[in-house]
mmCIF file of C-alpha atoms and ligand atoms in Angstrom:
data_model
loop_
_atom_site.group_PDB
_atom_site.id
_atom_site.type_symbol
_atom_site.label_atom_id
_atom_site.label_comp_id
_atom_site.label_asym_id
_atom_site.label_seq_id
_atom_site.Cartn_x
_atom_site.Cartn_y
_atom_site.Cartn_z
ATOM 1 C CA MET Z 1215 190.277 34.879 180.724
ATOM 2 C CA ARG Z 1216 187.357 37.032 179.202
ATOM 3 C CA ALA Z 1217 185.239 33.964 179.142
ATOM 4 C CA LEU Z 1218 186.112 33.271 182.815
ATOM 5 C CA ILE Z 1219 185.144 36.945 183.808
ATOM 6 C CA LEU Z 1220 181.950 36.597 181.814
ATOM 7 C CA LEU Z 1221 181.077 33.496 183.661
ATOM 8 C CA CYS Z 1222 181.638 35.000 186.978
ATOM 9 C CA LEU Z 1223 179.607 38.346 185.886
ATOM 10 C CA LEU Z 1224 176.795 36.223 184.686
ATOM 11 C CA HIS Z 1225 176.734 34.206 187.673
ATOM 12 C CA SER Z 1226 176.681 37.250 190.054
ATOM 13 C CA ALA Z 1227 174.399 39.430 187.856
ATOM 14 C CA LEU Z 1228 171.851 37.096 186.830
ATOM 15 C CA GLY Z 1229 171.983 34.715 189.764
ATOM 16 C CA VAL Z 1230 171.504 31.790 187.416
ATOM 17 C CA ARG Z 1231 174.045 29.200 186.243
ATOM 18 C CA TYR Z 1232 174.718 27.060 183.401
ATOM 19 C CA SER Z 1233 174.108 23.468 184.680
ATOM 20 C CA TRP Z 1234 175.402 20.206 183.314
ATOM 21 C CA HIS Z 1235 172.304 17.808 182.994
ATOM 22 C CA PRO Z 1236 172.703 14.009 183.654
ATOM 23 C CA GLU Z 1237 172.119 12.198 180.392
ATOM 24 C CA THR Z 1238 168.550 10.923 179.593
ATOM 25 C CA LYS Z 1239 167.563 7.326 179.239
ATOM 26 C CA GLU Z 1240 167.357 7.892 175.266
ATOM 27 C CA GLN Z 1241 170.859 9.097 175.391
ATOM 28 C CA ARG Z 1242 171.964 6.203 177.601
ATOM 29 C CA ASN Z 1243 170.383 3.702 174.935
ATOM 30 C CA GLU Z 1244 171.978 5.620 172.295
ATOM 31 C CA CYS Z 1245 175.341 5.181 173.828
ATOM 32 C CA LEU Z 1246 174.728 1.704 174.449
ATOM 33 C CA GLU Z 1247 174.299 1.130 170.618
ATOM 34 C CA ASP Z 1248 177.368 2.989 169.511
ATOM 35 C CA GLN Z 1249 179.746 3.074 172.587
ATOM 36 C CA GLY Z 1250 182.725 4.354 170.466
ATOM 37 C CA SER Z 1251 181.123 7.774 169.664
ATOM 38 C CA CYS Z 1252 179.179 8.091 172.777
ATOM 39 C CA GLY Z 1253 181.420 10.512 174.810
ATOM 40 C CA CYS Z 1254 182.197 12.689 171.976
ATOM 41 C CA CYS Z 1255 178.474 12.992 170.948
ATOM 42 C CA LYS Z 1256 177.547 13.953 174.650
ATOM 43 C CA THR Z 1257 180.355 16.686 174.670
ATOM 44 C CA LEU Z 1258 179.258 18.167 171.464
ATOM 45 C CA ARG Z 1259 175.533 18.245 172.615
ATOM 46 C CA GLU Z 1260 176.710 19.917 175.675
ATOM 47 C CA ILE Z 1261 178.912 22.506 173.933
ATOM 48 C CA GLU Z 1262 175.922 23.235 171.593
ATOM 49 C CA ARG Z 1263 173.559 23.775 174.516
ATOM 50 C CA MET Z 1264 176.117 25.808 176.310
ATOM 51 C CA GLY Z 1265 176.633 28.111 173.147
ATOM 52 C CA THR Z 1266 172.931 28.716 172.908
ATOM 53 C CA TYR Z 1267 172.664 29.463 176.602
ATOM 54 C CA PHE Z 1268 175.566 31.996 176.701
ATOM 55 C CA ASN Z 1269 174.498 33.629 173.367
ATOM 56 C CA THR Z 1270 170.836 34.202 174.873
ATOM 57 C CA ARG Z 1271 172.262 35.533 178.233
ATOM 58 C CA LEU Z 1272 174.693 37.798 176.180
ATOM 59 C CA THR Z 1273 171.983 39.169 174.176
ATOM 60 C CA GLU Z 1274 169.876 40.086 177.273
ATOM 61 C CA LEU Z 1275 172.855 41.753 178.971
ATOM 62 C CA GLU Z 1276 173.645 43.670 175.931
ATOM 63 C CA GLU Z 1277 169.977 45.159 175.994
ATOM 64 C CA GLU Z 1278 170.226 45.837 179.694
ATOM 65 C CA TYR Z 1279 173.337 47.590 178.962
ATOM 66 C CA GLU Z 1280 171.992 49.687 176.216
ATOM 67 C CA GLN Z 1281 169.080 50.632 178.386
ATOM 68 C CA THR Z 1282 171.440 51.636 181.295
ATOM 69 C CA LYS Z 1283 173.515 53.584 178.848
ATOM 70 C CA GLN Z 1284 170.425 55.421 177.647
ATOM 71 C CA THR Z 1285 169.287 56.444 181.087
ATOM 72 C CA PHE Z 1286 172.750 57.607 182.053
ATOM 73 C CA THR Z 1287 172.970 59.697 178.728
ATOM 74 C CA ASP Z 1288 169.376 61.262 179.529
ATOM 75 C CA THR Z 1289 170.483 61.924 183.163
ATOM 76 C CA LYS Z 1290 173.613 63.731 181.969
ATOM 77 C CA ALA Z 1291 171.815 65.831 179.310
ATOM 78 C CA ASN Z 1292 169.078 66.767 181.780
ATOM 79 C CA ARG Z 1293 171.383 67.836 184.608
ATOM 80 C CA THR Z 1294 170.057 70.564 186.768
ATOM 81 C CA ALA Z 1295 171.658 72.879 189.215
ATOM 82 C CA PHE Z 1296 171.930 76.504 189.811
ATOM 83 C CA SER Z 1297 173.493 78.744 192.390
ATOM 84 C CA VAL Z 1298 172.863 82.586 192.336
ATOM 85 C CA ALA Z 1299 173.451 85.611 194.497
ATOM 86 C CA LEU Z 1300 171.442 88.739 194.980
ATOM 87 C CA PHE Z 1301 173.438 91.423 193.217
ATOM 88 C CA GLU Z 1302 175.953 91.440 190.561
ATOM 89 C CA ASP Z 1303 179.331 92.814 191.958
ATOM 90 C CA GLY Z 1304 178.912 96.362 193.188
ATOM 91 C CA PRO Z 1305 178.971 98.721 196.113
ATOM 92 C CA PHE Z 1306 177.077 97.755 199.251
ATOM 93 C CA LYS Z 1307 173.325 98.220 199.089
ATOM 94 C CA CYS Z 1308 170.008 96.818 200.407
ATOM 95 C CA TYR Z 1309 166.967 95.468 198.898
ATOM 96 C CA GLY Z 1310 163.692 96.461 200.598
ATOM 97 C CA PRO Z 1311 162.107 96.931 203.135
ATOM 98 C CA PHE Z 1312 158.673 96.896 201.205
ATOM 99 C CA ALA Z 1313 155.137 97.063 202.630
ATOM 100 C CA ASN Z 1314 154.128 93.938 200.714
ATOM 101 C CA GLU Z 1315 155.616 90.566 199.806
ATOM 102 C CA GLN Z 1316 158.089 90.847 197.028
ATOM 103 C CA PRO Z 1317 160.129 88.348 195.102
ATOM 104 C CA VAL Z 1318 163.832 88.123 195.645
ATOM 105 C CA ILE Z 1319 165.393 88.475 192.279
ATOM 106 C CA PHE Z 1320 168.990 86.941 192.563
ATOM 107 C CA LYS Z 1321 170.884 88.725 189.741
ATOM 108 C CA LYS Z 1322 174.367 87.112 190.104
ATOM 109 C CA VAL Z 1323 174.409 83.857 188.292
ATOM 110 C CA PHE Z 1324 177.299 81.334 189.324
ATOM 111 C CA LEU Z 1325 175.808 78.629 187.548
ATOM 112 C CA ASN Z 1326 172.649 77.786 185.828
ATOM 113 C CA LEU Z 1327 172.877 74.205 184.315
ATOM 114 C CA GLY Z 1328 169.677 73.450 182.545
ATOM 115 C CA ASN Z 1329 168.722 77.154 182.500
ATOM 116 C CA GLY Z 1330 165.872 76.445 185.002
ATOM 117 C CA TYR Z 1331 166.633 79.821 186.843
ATOM 118 C CA ASN Z 1332 165.307 82.931 185.367
ATOM 119 C CA PRO Z 1333 167.515 85.891 186.653
ATOM 120 C CA ASN Z 1334 164.839 88.304 185.252
ATOM 121 C CA ASN Z 1335 162.093 87.425 187.648
ATOM 122 C CA GLY Z 1336 164.138 85.174 190.121
ATOM 123 C CA THR Z 1337 161.756 82.072 189.335
ATOM 124 C CA PHE Z 1338 163.183 78.552 189.182
ATOM 125 C CA ILE Z 1339 161.034 76.645 186.796
ATOM 126 C CA VAL Z 1340 161.523 72.760 187.610
ATOM 127 C CA PRO Z 1341 162.685 71.265 184.123
ATOM 128 C CA HIS Z 1342 162.415 67.699 185.315
ATOM 129 C CA SER Z 1343 160.376 66.053 188.109
ATOM 130 C CA GLY Z 1344 162.509 64.614 190.880
ATOM 131 C CA VAL Z 1345 164.053 65.086 194.320
ATOM 132 C CA TYR Z 1346 165.841 68.398 194.622
ATOM 133 C CA SER Z 1347 168.279 69.758 197.371
ATOM 134 C CA LEU Z 1348 167.423 73.592 197.899
ATOM 135 C CA ALA Z 1349 169.285 75.971 200.043
ATOM 136 C CA PHE Z 1350 169.208 79.723 200.811
ATOM 137 C CA THR Z 1351 170.933 82.183 202.820
ATOM 138 C CA VAL Z 1352 169.757 85.670 203.467
ATOM 139 C CA TYR Z 1353 171.863 88.392 205.090
ATOM 140 C CA SER Z 1354 170.781 91.925 206.534
ATOM 141 C CA ASP Z 1355 172.643 94.924 207.846
ATOM 142 C CA ALA Z 1356 170.786 97.352 210.054
ATOM 143 C CA GLY Z 1357 173.166 100.169 209.134
ATOM 144 C CA SER Z 1358 173.937 101.272 212.682
ATOM 145 C CA PRO Z 1359 173.996 99.393 216.199
ATOM 146 C CA ASN Z 1360 170.457 99.158 218.002
ATOM 147 C CA SER Z 1361 168.572 99.626 214.698
ATOM 148 C CA LYS Z 1362 166.079 97.162 213.565
ATOM 149 C CA LEU Z 1363 167.698 94.113 211.794
ATOM 150 C CA ALA Z 1364 165.402 92.025 209.495
ATOM 151 C CA ALA Z 1365 167.027 89.203 207.551
ATOM 152 C CA CYS Z 1366 163.984 87.106 206.573
ATOM 153 C CA ALA Z 1367 162.743 85.214 203.373
ATOM 154 C CA LYS Z 1368 160.336 82.557 202.520
ATOM 155 C CA LEU Z 1369 160.727 79.679 199.900
ATOM 156 C CA LEU Z 1370 157.622 79.156 197.877
ATOM 157 C CA VAL Z 1371 156.614 76.551 195.419
ATOM 158 C CA ASN Z 1372 153.705 77.622 193.059
ATOM 159 C CA GLY Z 1373 152.840 80.499 195.349
ATOM 160 C CA GLU Z 1374 152.681 78.200 198.585
ATOM 161 C CA ILE Z 1375 154.978 78.826 201.505
ATOM 162 C CA ILE Z 1376 157.301 75.727 202.019
ATOM 163 C CA VAL Z 1377 159.623 76.971 204.586
ATOM 164 C CA GLY Z 1378 160.661 80.350 205.984
ATOM 165 C CA SER Z 1379 163.733 81.763 207.507
ATOM 166 C CA THR Z 1380 163.930 84.697 209.816
ATOM 167 C CA ASP Z 1381 166.056 86.723 212.111
ATOM 168 C CA ILE Z 1382 164.625 90.067 213.450
ATOM 169 C CA ASN Z 1383 166.272 91.801 216.369
ATOM 170 C CA LYS Z 1384 167.937 95.112 217.517
ATOM 171 C CA HIS Z 1385 170.930 93.313 219.280
ATOM 172 C CA ASP Z 1386 172.924 92.873 216.241
ATOM 173 C CA GLN Z 1387 173.884 95.185 213.455
ATOM 174 C CA GLU Z 1388 174.234 92.301 211.075
ATOM 175 C CA ASP Z 1389 173.032 88.801 210.932
ATOM 176 C CA SER Z 1390 172.073 86.093 208.368
ATOM 177 C CA SER Z 1391 169.666 83.235 208.273
ATOM 178 C CA SER Z 1392 169.656 79.875 206.390
ATOM 179 C CA ASN Z 1393 167.735 77.013 205.248
ATOM 180 C CA VAL Z 1394 168.423 73.721 203.462
ATOM 181 C CA LEU Z 1395 165.822 71.316 202.408
ATOM 182 C CA VAL Z 1396 165.168 68.236 200.171
ATOM 183 C CA LEU Z 1397 161.782 68.494 198.079
ATOM 184 C CA HIS Z 1398 160.002 66.536 195.603
ATOM 185 C CA LEU Z 1399 159.350 68.776 192.814
ATOM 186 C CA ASN Z 1400 157.325 68.369 189.634
ATOM 187 C CA ARG Z 1401 158.173 69.582 186.272
ATOM 188 C CA SER Z 1402 156.963 73.150 185.660
ATOM 189 C CA ASP Z 1403 156.721 73.798 189.292
ATOM 190 C CA GLN Z 1404 157.722 77.494 190.139
ATOM 191 C CA VAL Z 1405 160.116 77.922 193.004
ATOM 192 C CA THR Z 1406 160.928 81.361 194.284
ATOM 193 C CA LEU Z 1407 162.179 83.181 197.280
ATOM 194 C CA SER Z 1408 159.926 86.015 198.749
ATOM 195 C CA LEU Z 1409 160.881 88.874 200.907
ATOM 196 C CA SER Z 1410 158.386 89.293 203.758
ATOM 197 C CA PRO Z 1411 157.005 92.871 204.347
ATOM 198 C CA GLY Z 1412 159.546 94.960 206.503
ATOM 199 C CA CYS Z 1413 162.315 92.740 205.778
ATOM 200 C CA PHE Z 1414 165.505 93.896 203.798
ATOM 201 C CA LEU Z 1415 168.393 92.137 202.328
ATOM 202 C CA CYS Z 1416 171.774 93.756 201.912
ATOM 203 C CA ASP Z 1417 174.937 92.804 199.836
ATOM 204 C CA ASP Z 1418 177.877 93.627 197.793
ATOM 205 C CA GLY Z 1419 180.513 91.782 195.833
ATOM 206 C CA TYR Z 1420 180.985 89.292 198.780
ATOM 207 C CA HIS Z 1421 177.592 87.791 197.853
ATOM 208 C CA TYR Z 1422 176.074 87.097 201.400
ATOM 209 C CA ASN Z 1423 172.761 86.293 199.833
ATOM 210 C CA THR Z 1424 172.623 83.085 197.914
ATOM 211 C CA PHE Z 1425 170.143 80.729 196.495
ATOM 212 C CA SER Z 1426 170.931 77.330 195.169
ATOM 213 C CA ALA Z 1427 169.137 74.033 194.033
ATOM 214 C CA PHE Z 1428 170.120 70.741 192.194
ATOM 215 C CA LEU Z 1429 168.409 67.845 190.991
ATOM 216 C CA LEU Z 1430 169.476 65.111 193.518
ATOM 217 C CA TYR Z 1431 167.813 62.083 191.762
ATOM 218 C CA VAL Z 1432 165.069 60.973 189.741
ATOM 219 C CA PRO Z 1433 162.554 58.388 191.442
ATOM 220 C CA ASP Z 1434 161.309 55.582 189.313
ATOM 221 C CA CYS Z 1435 157.752 56.979 189.443
ATOM 222 C CA ASP Z 1436 158.912 60.154 187.834
ATOM 223 C CA ARG Z 1437 160.623 58.599 184.878
ATOM 224 C CA GLU Z 1438 157.823 58.727 182.528
ATOM 225 C CA MET Z 1439 156.988 62.422 183.150
ATOM 226 C CA TYR Z 1440 160.460 63.254 183.523
HETATM 227 C C1 NAG S 1763 166.045 64.393 179.058
HETATM 228 O O1 NAG S 1763 165.411 63.232 179.368
HETATM 229 C C2 NAG S 1763 164.432 62.906 178.586
HETATM 230 C C3 NAG S 1763 163.799 61.509 179.051
HETATM 231 O O2 NAG S 1763 164.669 60.604 179.380
HETATM 232 C C4 NAG S 1763 164.877 62.513 177.059
HETATM 233 O O3 NAG S 1763 163.951 62.206 176.314
HETATM 234 C C5 NAG S 1763 165.646 63.997 176.677
HETATM 235 O O4 NAG S 1763 165.994 63.665 175.421
HETATM 236 C C6 NAG S 1763 166.541 64.333 177.561
HETATM 237 N N1 NAG S 1763 166.941 65.929 177.273
HETATM 238 C C7 NAG S 1763 167.965 66.173 176.481
HETATM 239 C C8 NAG S 1763 168.285 67.569 176.362
HETATM 240 O O5 NAG S 1763 168.641 65.388 176.051
HETATM 241 C C1 NAG S 1764 159.376 84.161 185.130
HETATM 242 O O1 NAG S 1764 159.585 84.203 183.778
HETATM 243 C C2 NAG S 1764 159.289 82.935 183.167
HETATM 244 C C3 NAG S 1764 159.763 82.976 181.698
HETATM 245 O O2 NAG S 1764 159.355 83.897 181.092
HETATM 246 C C4 NAG S 1764 157.757 82.525 183.206
HETATM 247 O O3 NAG S 1764 157.343 81.618 182.675
HETATM 248 C C5 NAG S 1764 157.303 82.750 184.593
HETATM 249 O O4 NAG S 1764 155.940 82.647 184.806
HETATM 250 C C6 NAG S 1764 157.796 84.031 185.295
HETATM 251 N N1 NAG S 1764 157.555 84.035 186.735
HETATM 252 C C7 NAG S 1764 156.995 85.098 187.394
HETATM 253 C C8 NAG S 1764 156.691 84.858 188.765
HETATM 254 O O5 NAG S 1764 156.878 86.088 187.029
HETATM 255 C C1 NAG S 1765 153.476 66.394 191.757
HETATM 256 O O1 NAG S 1765 152.631 65.588 190.995
HETATM 257 C C2 NAG S 1765 152.039 64.678 191.660
HETATM 258 C C3 NAG S 1765 151.289 63.778 190.774
HETATM 259 O O2 NAG S 1765 150.582 64.448 189.779
HETATM 260 C C4 NAG S 1765 151.071 65.184 192.872
HETATM 261 O O3 NAG S 1765 150.538 64.177 193.687
HETATM 262 C C5 NAG S 1765 151.925 65.970 193.796
HETATM 263 O O4 NAG S 1765 151.289 66.633 194.781
HETATM 264 C C6 NAG S 1765 152.748 67.067 192.999
HETATM 265 N N1 NAG S 1765 153.727 67.651 193.876
HETATM 266 C C7 NAG S 1765 153.794 69.143 193.772
HETATM 267 C C8 NAG S 1765 154.846 69.599 194.717
HETATM 268 O O5 NAG S 1765 153.262 69.769 193.203
#
């Protein structure tokens, strides 16, 4: 049964098949000389050839399996994901507004797999090159109706603006704004959320302001600089 399964696997995985060769002229002559042992000889020769063939293929498969296992182990060991919120649990309060651009430092850490996110300065330092999924939601509360509401933030990679998200008006007392994107990031890239001048974000134990990212996959071109 195992041999059968192996045969099927070999056939589908390698796309090559063991094939029974017709006997050569020499072999035929040999057979004519000793007809009694001919069939047995041929069978033994074929079995030997088959053995060599399957041993070689098995060795190749074992090597491929070891490589795959190693890649999987590395991927598992290098898993990267974080999800954070603006404040630790506490009473409702706001961050901002400020006259200048300020980093948004998300203090509440739900998950920080791989420790790429630094809750002291709000920076995510990319631990491994790859394709990342990133998302953030910002929320603001004007405090009273008809006051100015300004929920806005920008996502920066190495100080450069990648995307912004903004909701500024006087119609709502509270509102939120979100952005989800997929980016290719290099190891050591610094990702932060930045609060635009005049904007302010408010939160309490409900955690309306969140920032999350995870490594989606590592393209082959990143493997060596992973
Ligand atoms: C992460 O992956 C690299 C490259 O595959 C590997 O050398 C390294 O050991 C992995 N990191 C950990 C913590 O295992
Ligand atoms: C945040 O802290 C890390 C680790 O100390 C440091 O490497 C990084 O440069 C800091 N980023 C900013 C924007 O201060
Ligand atoms: C990542 O590195 C590659 C190769 O060094 C470069 O071409 C690319 O611009 C970098 N990407 C970012 C987001 O820095």
